[in-house]
Amino acid sequence: MAGAMTLEGLPLLAKLAVRRNWLFWTIWIFVLWLTTVATVAAYERVVPPGANVQVTMAALGGNPTMRAMLGPPFDLLTAGGFTMWRVGTFVAAAAAAMAALGVIRATRAEEEDGRIEMLRAGAIGRHAPLAAAISVASAACLLLAVLIAVAMAKTAPPAFGALVTGLGIGLVAFVFVGVGAVAAQLSESARAARGVALGALGTAYLVRAVADGSSESSPLRSLNWLSPLDWAALARPYAGERLWVLALPLLLGLVLIRVAFVLEDRRDHGAGVRSSRPGPATAAAGLSSARGLAMRLQRGTLIGWTVGIVVFGLALGSLSDSFGTMLQDTPDLAEMFKRMGGGAQVMRDAFYTAMIGILVVVLAMLGVSLLGRLRREEEVGHAEALLATSISRKEFALSYLVPAVVAPTVLCAVAGGLLAVTEALGGGGAGVVVEMAGAALAMTPGIWLVVGLAMMLHGWAPRWVGLGWAVVGWSLFVVWIGEILNLPSWLLKLTPFAGLPRLPVDSMNWTPVLVETVVAVALMVIGVVGYRRRDIG
Amino acid sequence: MTAAIDIQGVRKTFGTTVALDGLDLRVPVGEVHGFLGPNGSGKSTTIRILLGLLRADAGHLSLLGGDPWSEAPTLHRRLAYVPGDVDLWPNLTGGEAIDLLGRARGGIDPARRDELIERFELDPTKKGRSYSKGNRQKVALVAALASDAELLLLDEPTSGLDPLMERQFTEVIRAGHREGQTVLLSSHILSEVEALCDHVSIIKAGKVVETGTLADLRHLTRTQVSAELRYAVPADLRSLPGVHDLVVEGHKLACQVDDSGMTPLLARLAEVGVVSLVSSPPTLEELFLRHYDTETP
């Protein structure tokens, strides 16, 4: 495999990869670094000195919802340990997404567009593009690690804890450099490669959420060693560092990179590992309209998301089983919930509310992504080909808008219901399933609002459709860490989801639900009208 | 004759770029009309406006008797379009793309589709991403030509096709012409336009600068004459009316001649005695160069 000749031109390609993607890396690294640093700064405020720190922290860290979302807590009594728990695993997961997407963007995406072919016609070795992408991505992970370690060493001593935090996050991301490199070899399309890489990331997240959320006595608990995303936390920065744990991501990353090179050796340029097979010579009956085409193009995405959401709902729902056990295990926690007036009931409601809160934001991504295809089809000229037929613009726009509204809505209700299946089977009765499906549906106007905004942009300002993603990204940020940062509350409420009733913790409030629905529908109508009026292509 | 396409004074700007600057174009029903111009002269913009994809800023437009902007889907049942740069859905096969585009237009004749696939030697089972440029172009051509459209809008339709396939394309268009199909063929390949079109419009910087039958346009240009004479070339040739750019080399000569200058020139050459004589009609290249080469008057 990788002899010297196959790497010919590596420095040149590495320079090209930096030149083409420096903004991508800069934004990711900056946002992730800032998230970490801001959390350290927030610690003093979140945990005011003099309060009953031990009890508060035990309650926080013992809460299975928090553990499932954030990871295992080790020492929450220092700013560093708290930061690692509160955002460390989240930042590691986001950095992993950055690494995988960054590698795919410089390899398979470029190859699919035919640009690597031109380069390879020069004195460029077979593995040089992949090696360049891996080098740049690894350097980015290292840079993030160093930046986090340096900043935390200053604000959250001791320095060794800061170093392990930074290295842990950087190395978890390095594993996904390997995942991205392997995914880029498997299929001919960058889209499929991203699906594989993000699917792997989602699976790793789910495994660790279930493991960390299980009660201490559960055998599932130790499964968190199987998820690379937990390795940063398991190295226990600020809580008796175990540096050897970090050998795991380093080794796994190197193995995956090696696998990627072997796979690249065995495939043709432009091809995946499996060569593409011939397909049908004629189109199926359903492929005869804009709607038929849109369904066909989005089929894979919809199937993948449905499977993911069903697993998400069932797996996380299974945690609700352990609330009773959990309270027995942690008397401090039980005491605190009793004082809050509810015991297991409060914990259960908080759990459902938190999970549904994440679920709707994630499903808003699905909506924006499904609708985003409308723009991509225009950019590559497919819209032109179809609109030159008897398909009207309204039909064409609706063929993407309708699934973008319906699919997330249905999946939201399904996932909400599935979260409650474990409780229903454990004696809660079928009514719980319906109740949680309804709780999830109460949040869907937020998804509709995001999709409506995106449609409005598609119709009137197609270059700005990325703003839809910005809204979703901001919402995710707020759900995860917004509340511990000292941001003004109006800023935190500036998401499409903040105003909606958070069942079952809150009670139902129809006003915001109706208002957001009406605004969403209005935006969609305005968007479609704009799409019918503007220039195409 | 009614016009399939009637464009009067159409303007279109993109920001500060003027793409069309008062364009006039008329294509009567049943005509194969060549639309000539170099890259960036406004050919594709014109066709996209005719398809209702872009909205004209000013001017009057009529397509098959209707308004291309407001009646687009209805009018599109009666026309077919081939873009010059075809991008296919990467995970759909060529056959699926042909059927999709055909059905979206309002139906496709399976027998004709299969005949064309065979004619253009296209493998319809390959996925869109694995076709070469020429084969992508064939997919779009088959999809368009398999329809029974009254009007074909073809935007540099043969780009990427090999000469054999270009000939197949020419034959199919001729057959359609015999059955009364109207065609607007935008191109910068002049031989293709010469082979197919009876009327030609030349577009320059968003304006039609010349339009007419090929015969009309040829009238405006000079015939190229080269001859070998028995004796030395007489010196008075240079003073004959209508003879230009005379080049003499011993017994050989070459010159450009106006239509009116042909008779006196041939008479004078015959007096001297002609060994061989070649006279070639002006090609579209020369028509083209006249309008685009600013050096030539």
Coordinates of N, CA, C and O in Angstrom, one line a residue, chain B residues 101 182 190 210 224 270:
Chain B
L101 N -38.9 12.6 -17.6 CA -39.0 13.9 -18.4 C -40.2 13.8 -19.4 O -40.9 14.7 -19.6
T182 N -41.6 22.7 -35.6 CA -40.9 23.9 -35.6 C -39.7 23.7 -34.6 O -39.8 23.1 -33.6
L190 N -21.4 26.1 -36.9 CA -22.0 26.6 -38.1 C -22.4 25.6 -39.1 O -23.5 25.6 -39.7
E210 N -28.6 40.2 -37.5 CA -28.8 39.8 -38.8 C -29.8 38.7 -38.8 O -29.7 37.8 -38.0
Q224 N -15.7 33.3 -52.8 CA -14.3 33.1 -52.8 C -14.0 32.5 -54.2 O -14.5 31.4 -54.5
A270 N -11.8 34.1 -68.9 CA -12.0 33.2 -70.0 C -11.1 33.7 -71.2 O -10.6 32.9 -72.0

